[in-house]
Coordinates of N, CA and C and ligand atoms in Angstrom, one line a residue:
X1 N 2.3 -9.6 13.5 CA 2.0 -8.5 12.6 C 0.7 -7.8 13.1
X2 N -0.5 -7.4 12.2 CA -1.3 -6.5 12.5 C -2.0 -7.3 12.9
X3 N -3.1 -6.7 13.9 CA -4.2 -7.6 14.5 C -5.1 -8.3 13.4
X4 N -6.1 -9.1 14.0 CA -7.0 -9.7 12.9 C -7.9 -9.2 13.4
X5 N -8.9 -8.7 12.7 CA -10.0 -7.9 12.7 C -11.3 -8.9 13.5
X6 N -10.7 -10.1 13.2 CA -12.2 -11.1 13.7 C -11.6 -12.2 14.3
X7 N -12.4 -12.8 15.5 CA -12.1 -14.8 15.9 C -12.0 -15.4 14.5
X8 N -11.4 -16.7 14.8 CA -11.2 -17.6 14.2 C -10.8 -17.5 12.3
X9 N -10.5 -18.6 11.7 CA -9.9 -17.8 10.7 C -10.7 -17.7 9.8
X10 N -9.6 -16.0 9.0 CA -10.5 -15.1 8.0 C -10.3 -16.3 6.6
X11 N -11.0 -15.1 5.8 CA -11.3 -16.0 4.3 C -9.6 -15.7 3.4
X12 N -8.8 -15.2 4.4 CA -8.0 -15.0 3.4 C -7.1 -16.5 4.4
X13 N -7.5 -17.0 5.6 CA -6.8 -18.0 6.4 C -7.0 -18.9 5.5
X14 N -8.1 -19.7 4.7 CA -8.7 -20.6 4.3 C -8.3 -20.1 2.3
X15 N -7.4 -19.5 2.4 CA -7.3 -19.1 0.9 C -6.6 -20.1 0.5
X16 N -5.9 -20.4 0.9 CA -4.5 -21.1 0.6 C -2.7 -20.8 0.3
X17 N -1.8 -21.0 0.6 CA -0.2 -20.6 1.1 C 0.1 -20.0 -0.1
X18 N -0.4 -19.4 -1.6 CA 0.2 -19.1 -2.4 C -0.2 -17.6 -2.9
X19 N 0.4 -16.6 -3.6 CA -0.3 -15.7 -3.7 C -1.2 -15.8 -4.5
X20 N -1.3 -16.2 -6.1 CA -2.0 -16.4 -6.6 C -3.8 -17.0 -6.5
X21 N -3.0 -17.7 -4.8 CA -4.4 -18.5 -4.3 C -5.2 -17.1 -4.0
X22 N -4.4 -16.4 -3.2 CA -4.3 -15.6 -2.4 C -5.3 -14.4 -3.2
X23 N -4.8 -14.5 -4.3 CA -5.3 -13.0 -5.1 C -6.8 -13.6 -5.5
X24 N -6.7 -14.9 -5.5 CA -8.2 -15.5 -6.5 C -9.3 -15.1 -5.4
X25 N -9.1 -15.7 -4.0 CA -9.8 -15.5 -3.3 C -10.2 -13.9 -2.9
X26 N -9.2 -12.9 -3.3 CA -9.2 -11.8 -3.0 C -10.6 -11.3 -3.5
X27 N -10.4 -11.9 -4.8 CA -11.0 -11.1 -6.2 C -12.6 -11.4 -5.8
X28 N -13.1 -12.4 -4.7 CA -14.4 -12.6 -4.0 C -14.7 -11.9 -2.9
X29 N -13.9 -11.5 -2.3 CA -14.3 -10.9 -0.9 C -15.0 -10.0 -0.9
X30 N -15.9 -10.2 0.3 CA -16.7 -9.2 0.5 C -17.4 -9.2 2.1
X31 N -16.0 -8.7 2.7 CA -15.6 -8.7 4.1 C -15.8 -7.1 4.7
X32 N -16.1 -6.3 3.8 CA -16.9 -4.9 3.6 C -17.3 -4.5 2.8
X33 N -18.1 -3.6 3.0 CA -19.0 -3.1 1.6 C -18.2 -2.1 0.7
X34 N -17.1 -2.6 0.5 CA -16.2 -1.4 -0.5 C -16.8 -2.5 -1.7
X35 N -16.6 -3.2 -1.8 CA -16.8 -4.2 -3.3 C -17.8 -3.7 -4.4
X36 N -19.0 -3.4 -3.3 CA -19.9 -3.1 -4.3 C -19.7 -2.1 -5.3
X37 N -19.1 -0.8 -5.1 CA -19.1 0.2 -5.8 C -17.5 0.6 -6.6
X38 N -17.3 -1.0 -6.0 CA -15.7 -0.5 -7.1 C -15.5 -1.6 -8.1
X39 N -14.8 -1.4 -8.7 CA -15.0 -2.4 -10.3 C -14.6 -3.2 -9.9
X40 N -13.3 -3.8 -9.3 CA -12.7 -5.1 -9.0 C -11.5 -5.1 -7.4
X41 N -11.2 -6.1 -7.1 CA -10.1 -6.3 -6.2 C -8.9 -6.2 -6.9
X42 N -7.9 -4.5 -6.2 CA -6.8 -4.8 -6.7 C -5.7 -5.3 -6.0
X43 N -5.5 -6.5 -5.9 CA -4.3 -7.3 -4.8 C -3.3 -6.7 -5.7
X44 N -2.2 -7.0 -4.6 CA -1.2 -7.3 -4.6 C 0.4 -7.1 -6.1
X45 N 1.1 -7.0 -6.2 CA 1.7 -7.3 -7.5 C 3.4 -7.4 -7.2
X46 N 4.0 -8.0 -7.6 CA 5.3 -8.4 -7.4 C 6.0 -9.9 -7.3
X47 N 7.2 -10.1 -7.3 CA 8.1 -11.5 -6.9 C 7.3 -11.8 -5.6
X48 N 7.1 -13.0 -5.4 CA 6.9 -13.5 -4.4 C 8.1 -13.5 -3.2
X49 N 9.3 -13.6 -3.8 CA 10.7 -14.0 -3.1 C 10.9 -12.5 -3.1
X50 N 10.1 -11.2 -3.1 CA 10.4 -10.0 -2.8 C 10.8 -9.9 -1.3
X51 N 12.3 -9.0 -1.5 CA 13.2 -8.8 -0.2 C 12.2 -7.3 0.2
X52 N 11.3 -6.4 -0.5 CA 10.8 -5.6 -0.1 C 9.6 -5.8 -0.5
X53 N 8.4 -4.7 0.6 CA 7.3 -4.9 -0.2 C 6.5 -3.3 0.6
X54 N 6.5 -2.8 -0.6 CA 5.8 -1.1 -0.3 C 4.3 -1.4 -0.1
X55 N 4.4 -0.7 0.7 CA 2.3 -0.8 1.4 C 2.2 0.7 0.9
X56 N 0.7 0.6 0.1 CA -0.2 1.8 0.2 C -1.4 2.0 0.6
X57 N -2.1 3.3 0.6 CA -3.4 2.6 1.2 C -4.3 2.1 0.7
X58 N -4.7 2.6 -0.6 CA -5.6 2.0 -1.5 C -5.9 1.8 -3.0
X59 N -6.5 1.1 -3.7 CA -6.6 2.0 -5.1 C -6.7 3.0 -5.0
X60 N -6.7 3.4 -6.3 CA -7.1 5.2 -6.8 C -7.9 4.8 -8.2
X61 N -8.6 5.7 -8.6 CA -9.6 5.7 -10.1 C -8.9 4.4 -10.5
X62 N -7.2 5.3 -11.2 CA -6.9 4.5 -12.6 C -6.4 3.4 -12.1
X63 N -6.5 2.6 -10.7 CA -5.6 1.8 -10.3 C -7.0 0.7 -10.4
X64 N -8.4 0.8 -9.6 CA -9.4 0.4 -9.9 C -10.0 0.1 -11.3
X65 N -9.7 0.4 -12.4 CA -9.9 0.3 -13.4 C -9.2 -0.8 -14.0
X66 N -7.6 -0.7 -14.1 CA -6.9 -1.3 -14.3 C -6.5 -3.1 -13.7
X67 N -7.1 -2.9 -12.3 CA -6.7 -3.7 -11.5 C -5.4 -4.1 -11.2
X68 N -4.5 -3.0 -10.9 CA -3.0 -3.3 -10.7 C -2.9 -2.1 -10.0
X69 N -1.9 -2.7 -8.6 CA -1.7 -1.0 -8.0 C -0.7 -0.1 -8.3
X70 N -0.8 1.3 -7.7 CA 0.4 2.1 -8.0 C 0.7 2.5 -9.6
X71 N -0.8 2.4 -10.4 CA -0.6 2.7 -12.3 C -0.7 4.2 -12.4
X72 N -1.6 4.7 -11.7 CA -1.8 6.4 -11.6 C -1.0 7.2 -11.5
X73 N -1.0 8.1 -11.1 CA -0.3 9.5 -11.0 C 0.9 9.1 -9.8
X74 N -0.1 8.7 -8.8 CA 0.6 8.7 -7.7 C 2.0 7.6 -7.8
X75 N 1.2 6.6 -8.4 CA 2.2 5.7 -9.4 C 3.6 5.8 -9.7
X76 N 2.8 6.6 -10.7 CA 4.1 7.0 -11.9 C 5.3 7.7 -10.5
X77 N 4.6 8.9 -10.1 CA 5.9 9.5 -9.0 C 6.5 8.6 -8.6
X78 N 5.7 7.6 -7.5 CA 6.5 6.4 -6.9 C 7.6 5.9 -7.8
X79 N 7.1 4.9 -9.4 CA 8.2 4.9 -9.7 C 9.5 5.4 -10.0
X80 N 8.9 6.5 -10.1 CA 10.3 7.8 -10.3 C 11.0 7.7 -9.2
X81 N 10.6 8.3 -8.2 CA 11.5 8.3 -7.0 C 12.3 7.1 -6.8
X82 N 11.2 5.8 -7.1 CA 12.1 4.7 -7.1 C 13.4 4.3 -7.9
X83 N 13.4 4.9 -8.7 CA 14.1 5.2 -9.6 C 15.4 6.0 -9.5
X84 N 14.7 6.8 -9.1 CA 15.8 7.8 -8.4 C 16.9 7.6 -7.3
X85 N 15.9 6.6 -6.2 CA 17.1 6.1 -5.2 C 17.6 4.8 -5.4
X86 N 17.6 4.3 -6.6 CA 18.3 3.3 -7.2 C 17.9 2.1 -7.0
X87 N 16.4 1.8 -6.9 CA 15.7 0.6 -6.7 C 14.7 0.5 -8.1
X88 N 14.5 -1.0 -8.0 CA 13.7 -1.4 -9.7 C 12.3 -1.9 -8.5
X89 N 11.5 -1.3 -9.5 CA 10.3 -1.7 -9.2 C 10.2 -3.1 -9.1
X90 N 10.4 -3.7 -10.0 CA 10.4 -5.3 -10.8 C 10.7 -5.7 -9.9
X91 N 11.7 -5.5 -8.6 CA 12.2 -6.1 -7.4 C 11.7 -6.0 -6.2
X92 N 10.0 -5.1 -6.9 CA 9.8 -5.2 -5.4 C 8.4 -5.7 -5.3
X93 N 7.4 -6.0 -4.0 CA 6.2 -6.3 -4.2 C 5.4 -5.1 -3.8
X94 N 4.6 -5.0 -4.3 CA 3.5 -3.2 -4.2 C 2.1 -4.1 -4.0
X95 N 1.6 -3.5 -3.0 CA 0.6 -4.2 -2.5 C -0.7 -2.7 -1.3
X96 N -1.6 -2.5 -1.4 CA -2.3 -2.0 -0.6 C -3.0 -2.1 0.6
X97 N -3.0 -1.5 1.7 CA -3.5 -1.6 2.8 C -4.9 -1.9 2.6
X98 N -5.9 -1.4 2.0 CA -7.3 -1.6 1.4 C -7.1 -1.8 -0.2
X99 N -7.8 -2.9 -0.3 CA -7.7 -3.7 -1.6 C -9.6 -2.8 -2.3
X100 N -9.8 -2.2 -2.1 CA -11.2 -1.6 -3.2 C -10.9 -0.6 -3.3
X101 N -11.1 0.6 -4.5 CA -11.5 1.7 -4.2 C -12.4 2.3 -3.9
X102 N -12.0 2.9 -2.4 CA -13.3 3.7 -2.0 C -13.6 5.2 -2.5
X103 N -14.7 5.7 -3.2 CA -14.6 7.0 -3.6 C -15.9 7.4 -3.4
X104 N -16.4 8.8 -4.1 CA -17.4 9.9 -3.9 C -17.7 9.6 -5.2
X105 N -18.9 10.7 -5.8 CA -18.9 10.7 -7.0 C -19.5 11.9 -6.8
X106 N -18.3 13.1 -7.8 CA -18.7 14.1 -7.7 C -18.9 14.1 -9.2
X107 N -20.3 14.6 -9.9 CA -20.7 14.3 -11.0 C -20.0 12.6 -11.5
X108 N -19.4 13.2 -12.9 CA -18.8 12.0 -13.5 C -17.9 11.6 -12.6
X109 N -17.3 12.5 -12.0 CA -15.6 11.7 -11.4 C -15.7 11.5 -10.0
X110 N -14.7 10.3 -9.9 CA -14.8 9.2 -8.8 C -13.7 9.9 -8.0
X111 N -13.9 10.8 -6.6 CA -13.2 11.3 -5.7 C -12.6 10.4 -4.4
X112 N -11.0 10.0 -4.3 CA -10.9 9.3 -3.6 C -11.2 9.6 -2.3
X113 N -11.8 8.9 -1.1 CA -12.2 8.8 -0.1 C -11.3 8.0 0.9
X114 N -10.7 8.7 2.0 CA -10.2 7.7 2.8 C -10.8 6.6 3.8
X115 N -10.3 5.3 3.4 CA -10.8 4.4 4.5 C -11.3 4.3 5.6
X116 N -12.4 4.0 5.9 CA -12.4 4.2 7.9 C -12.2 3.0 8.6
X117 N -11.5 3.3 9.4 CA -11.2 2.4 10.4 C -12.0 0.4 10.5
X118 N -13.0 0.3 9.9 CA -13.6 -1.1 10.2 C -13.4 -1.0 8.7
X119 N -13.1 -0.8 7.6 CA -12.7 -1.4 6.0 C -11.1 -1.8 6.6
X120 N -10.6 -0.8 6.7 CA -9.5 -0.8 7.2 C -9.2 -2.7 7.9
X121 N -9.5 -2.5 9.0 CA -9.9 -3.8 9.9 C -10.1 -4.9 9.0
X122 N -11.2 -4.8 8.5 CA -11.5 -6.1 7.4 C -10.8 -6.6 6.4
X123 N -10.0 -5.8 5.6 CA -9.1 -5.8 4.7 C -7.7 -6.2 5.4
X124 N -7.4 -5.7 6.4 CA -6.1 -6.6 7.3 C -5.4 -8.2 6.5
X125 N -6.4 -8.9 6.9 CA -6.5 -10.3 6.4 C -5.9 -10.7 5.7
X126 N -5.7 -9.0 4.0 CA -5.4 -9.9 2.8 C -3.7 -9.2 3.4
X127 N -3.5 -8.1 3.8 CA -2.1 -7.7 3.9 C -1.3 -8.8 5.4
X128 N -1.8 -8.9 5.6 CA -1.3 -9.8 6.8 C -1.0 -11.8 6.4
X129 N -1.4 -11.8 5.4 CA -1.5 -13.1 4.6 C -0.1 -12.7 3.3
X130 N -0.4 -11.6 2.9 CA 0.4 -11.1 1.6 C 2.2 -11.1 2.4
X131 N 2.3 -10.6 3.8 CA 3.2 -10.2 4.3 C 4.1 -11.8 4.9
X132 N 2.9 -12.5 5.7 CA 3.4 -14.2 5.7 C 4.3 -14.9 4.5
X133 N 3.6 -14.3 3.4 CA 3.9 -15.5 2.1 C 5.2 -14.7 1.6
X134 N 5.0 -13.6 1.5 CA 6.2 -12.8 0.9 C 7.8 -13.0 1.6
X135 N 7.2 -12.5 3.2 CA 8.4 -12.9 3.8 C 9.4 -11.4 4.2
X136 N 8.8 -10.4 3.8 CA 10.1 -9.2 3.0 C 10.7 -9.0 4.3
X137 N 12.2 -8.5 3.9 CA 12.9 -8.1 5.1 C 12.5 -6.7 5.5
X138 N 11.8 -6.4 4.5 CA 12.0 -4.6 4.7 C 10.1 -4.2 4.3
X139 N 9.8 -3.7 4.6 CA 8.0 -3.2 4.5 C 8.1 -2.0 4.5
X140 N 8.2 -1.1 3.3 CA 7.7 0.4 3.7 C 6.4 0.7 3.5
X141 N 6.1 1.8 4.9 CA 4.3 2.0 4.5 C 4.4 3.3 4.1
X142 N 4.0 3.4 2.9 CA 3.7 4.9 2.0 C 2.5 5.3 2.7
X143 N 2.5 6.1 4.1 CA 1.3 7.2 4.7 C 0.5 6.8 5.7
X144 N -0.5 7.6 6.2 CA -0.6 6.9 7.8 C -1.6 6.0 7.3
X145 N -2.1 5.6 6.8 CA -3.3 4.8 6.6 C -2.0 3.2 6.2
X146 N -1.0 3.0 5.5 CA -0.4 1.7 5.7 C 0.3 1.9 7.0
X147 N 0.8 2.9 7.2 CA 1.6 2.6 8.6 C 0.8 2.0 9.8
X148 N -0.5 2.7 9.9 CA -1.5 2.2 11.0 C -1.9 0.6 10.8
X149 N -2.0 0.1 9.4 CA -2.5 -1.0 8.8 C -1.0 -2.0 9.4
X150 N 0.1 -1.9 8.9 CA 1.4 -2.6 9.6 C 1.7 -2.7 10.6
X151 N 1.3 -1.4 11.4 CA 1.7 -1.3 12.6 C 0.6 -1.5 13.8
X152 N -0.6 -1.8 13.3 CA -1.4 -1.8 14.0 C -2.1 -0.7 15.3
X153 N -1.4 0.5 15.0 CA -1.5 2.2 15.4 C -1.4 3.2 15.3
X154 N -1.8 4.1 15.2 CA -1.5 5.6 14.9 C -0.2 5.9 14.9
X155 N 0.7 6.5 13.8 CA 1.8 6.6 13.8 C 2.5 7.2 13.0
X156 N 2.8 8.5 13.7 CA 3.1 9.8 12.7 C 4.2 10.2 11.9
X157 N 3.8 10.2 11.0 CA 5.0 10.1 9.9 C 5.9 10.8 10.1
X158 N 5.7 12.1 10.3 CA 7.1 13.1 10.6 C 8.1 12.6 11.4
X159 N 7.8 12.1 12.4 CA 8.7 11.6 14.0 C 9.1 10.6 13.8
X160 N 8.4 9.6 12.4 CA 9.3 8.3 12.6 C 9.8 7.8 10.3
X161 N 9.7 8.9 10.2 CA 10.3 8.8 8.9 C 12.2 9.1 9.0
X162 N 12.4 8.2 8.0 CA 14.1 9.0 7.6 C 14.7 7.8 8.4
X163 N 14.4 6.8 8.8 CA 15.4 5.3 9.9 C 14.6 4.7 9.5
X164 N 15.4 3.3 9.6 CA 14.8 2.0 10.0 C 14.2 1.5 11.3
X165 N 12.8 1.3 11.5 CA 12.6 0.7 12.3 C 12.3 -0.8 12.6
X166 N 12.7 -1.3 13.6 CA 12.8 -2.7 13.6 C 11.2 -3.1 14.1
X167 N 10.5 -3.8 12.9 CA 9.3 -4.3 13.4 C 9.2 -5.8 14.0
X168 N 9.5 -6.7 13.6 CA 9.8 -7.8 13.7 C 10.6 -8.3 13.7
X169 N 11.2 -9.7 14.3 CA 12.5 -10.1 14.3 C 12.6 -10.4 12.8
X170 N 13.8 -9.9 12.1 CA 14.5 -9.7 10.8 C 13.3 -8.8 10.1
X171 N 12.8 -8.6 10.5 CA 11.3 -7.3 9.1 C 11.8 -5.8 10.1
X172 N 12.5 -5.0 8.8 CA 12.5 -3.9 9.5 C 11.3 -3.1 8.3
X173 N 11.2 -1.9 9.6 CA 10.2 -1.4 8.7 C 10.5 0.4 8.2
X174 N 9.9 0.6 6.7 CA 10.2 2.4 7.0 C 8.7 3.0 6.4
X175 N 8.5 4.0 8.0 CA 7.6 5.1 7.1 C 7.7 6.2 6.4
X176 N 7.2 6.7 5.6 CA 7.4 7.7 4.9 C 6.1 8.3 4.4
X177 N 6.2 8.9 3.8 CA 4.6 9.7 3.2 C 4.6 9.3 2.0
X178 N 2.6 9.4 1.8 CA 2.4 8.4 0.6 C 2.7 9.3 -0.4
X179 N 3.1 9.0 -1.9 CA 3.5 9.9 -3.2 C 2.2 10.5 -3.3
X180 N 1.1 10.6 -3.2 CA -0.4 11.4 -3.6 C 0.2 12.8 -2.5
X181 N 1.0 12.8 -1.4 CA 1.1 13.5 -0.3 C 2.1 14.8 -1.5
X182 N 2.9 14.0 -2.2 CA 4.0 14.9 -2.6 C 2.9 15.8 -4.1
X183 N 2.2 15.4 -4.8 CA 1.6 15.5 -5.9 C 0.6 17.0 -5.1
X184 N 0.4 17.1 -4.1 CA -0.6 17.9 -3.5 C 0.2 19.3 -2.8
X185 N 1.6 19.1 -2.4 CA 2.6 20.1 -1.7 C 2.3 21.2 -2.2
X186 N 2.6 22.6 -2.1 CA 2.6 23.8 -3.0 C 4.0 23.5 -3.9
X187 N 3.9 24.1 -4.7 CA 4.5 24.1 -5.7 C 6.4 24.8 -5.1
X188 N 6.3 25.3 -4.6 CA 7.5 25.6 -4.0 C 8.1 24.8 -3.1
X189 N 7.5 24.1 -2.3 CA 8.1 22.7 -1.7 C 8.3 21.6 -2.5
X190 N 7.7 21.2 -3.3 CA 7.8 20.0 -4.3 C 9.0 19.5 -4.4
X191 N 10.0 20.0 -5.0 CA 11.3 19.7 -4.9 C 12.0 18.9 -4.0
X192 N 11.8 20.3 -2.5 CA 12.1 19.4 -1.4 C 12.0 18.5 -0.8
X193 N 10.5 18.4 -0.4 CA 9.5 17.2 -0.1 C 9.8 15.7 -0.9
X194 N 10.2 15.6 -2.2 CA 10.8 14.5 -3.1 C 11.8 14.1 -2.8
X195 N 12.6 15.4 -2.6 CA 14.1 14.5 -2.0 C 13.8 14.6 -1.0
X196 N 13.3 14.8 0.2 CA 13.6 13.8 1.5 C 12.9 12.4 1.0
X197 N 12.1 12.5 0.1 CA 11.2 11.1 0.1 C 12.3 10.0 -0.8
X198 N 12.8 10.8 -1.7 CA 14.2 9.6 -2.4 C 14.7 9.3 -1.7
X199 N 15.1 10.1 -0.5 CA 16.2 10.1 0.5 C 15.6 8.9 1.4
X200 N 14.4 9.0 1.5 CA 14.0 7.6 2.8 C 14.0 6.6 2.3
X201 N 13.4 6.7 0.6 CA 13.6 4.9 -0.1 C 15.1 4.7 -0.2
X202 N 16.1 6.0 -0.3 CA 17.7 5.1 -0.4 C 17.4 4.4 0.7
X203 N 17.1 4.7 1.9 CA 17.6 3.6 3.2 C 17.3 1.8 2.5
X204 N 16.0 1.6 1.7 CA 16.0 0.6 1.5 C 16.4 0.0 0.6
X205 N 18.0 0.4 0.2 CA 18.7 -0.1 -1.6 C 19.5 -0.8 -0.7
X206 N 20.3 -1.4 0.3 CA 20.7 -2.3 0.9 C 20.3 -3.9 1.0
X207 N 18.8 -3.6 1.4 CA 17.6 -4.6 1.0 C 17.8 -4.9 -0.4
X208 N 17.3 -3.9 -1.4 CA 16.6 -4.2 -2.7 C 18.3 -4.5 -3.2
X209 N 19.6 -4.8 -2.5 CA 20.6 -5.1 -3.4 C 21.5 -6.8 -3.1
X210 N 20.3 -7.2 -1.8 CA 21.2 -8.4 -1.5 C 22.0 -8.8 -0.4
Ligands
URA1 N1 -2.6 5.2 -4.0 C1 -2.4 4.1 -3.2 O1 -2.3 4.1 -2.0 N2 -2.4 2.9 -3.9 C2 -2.5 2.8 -5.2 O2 -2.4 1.7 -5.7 C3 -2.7 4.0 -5.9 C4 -2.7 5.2 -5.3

């Protein structure tokens, strides 16, 4: 899977083989300075025995707040679409490539900030541990910041969205663009942009049916 950011083993090696261990120890880390300025660690959420497991890149406000990923805006779409291409959430595991919210503060409100590259790195650990214990056959990374985190490289969505790619022996993998990507389109694309994106999660109802 993705590289390890550091020698010998991280704090998520020494966590222990369960997720729950997994998340406890999460909820301490402070493997970069994202902790400080965000309310909590939000790991992971799903079946353990999940045949799938969607990567995003990070919290967002309402997802920081809540401590559960994927509750926001961007969220809610995801579940729709998932919805739409005939997969239950309930069935799947939803987990982040960076476990803090990183943001700005423009006056009152907390402006999301993308990752740089050594949070990125540091945070590895918990998705690379999440990915061992889960097991999924299928990994979709919602945008380039999971795809880079899975794949361990730059890797552009347009050229490798719409297939399965084979990451691992039995883990196939799909990229696609993250739902914040569709929420931002002009208003005249929106439509379209959605359905190619239902169209990429049908690839993975084969997976999510058994
Ligand atoms: N965007 C993400 O990448 N993850 C979340 O949990 C919420 C928004």
């Amino acid at each position: 899977m993705s590289t390890k950011p550091k020698p010998g083993p991280t704090t998520a090696d020494q966590a222990g083989n369960t997720l729950p261990a997994l998340r406890k120890a999460a909820a301490h880390c402070r493997d970069c300075p994202l902790w400080e300025h965000a309310t909590q660690t939000v790991f992971g959420e799903g079946p353990a025995a999940a045949r799938i497991m969607l990567v995003g890149e990070q919290p967002g406000d309402q997802e920081d707040t809540a401590g559960k990923p994927f509750v926001g805006p961007a969220g809610r779409l995801l579940d729709r679409a998932l919805t739409d291409a005939g997969i239950s959430r309930e069935h799947v595991y939803v987990t982040n490539a960076v476990k803090h919210f990183k943001f700005e503060l423009r006056g009152k409100r907390r402006l999301h900030k993308t990752p740089a590259q050594a949070e990125l790195a540091a945070c590895l650990e918990w998705l690379d541990r999440e990915i061992e214990i889960v097991a999924p056959e299928l990994i979709v990374a919602l945008g380039a910041t999971a795809s880079r985190a899975v794949t361990g490289r730059a890797t552009p969505i347009g050229a490798n969205r719409g297939r399965l790619i084979e990451h691992a022996p039995g883990v196939s993998l799909l990229i696609t663009v993250h739902p914040s990507f569709l929420l931002r389109v002009p208003p005249e694309d929106k439509e379209q942009e959605y359905g190619k994106f239902v169209a990429d999660l049908k690839l993975v109802v084969p997976s999510a049916k058994g």
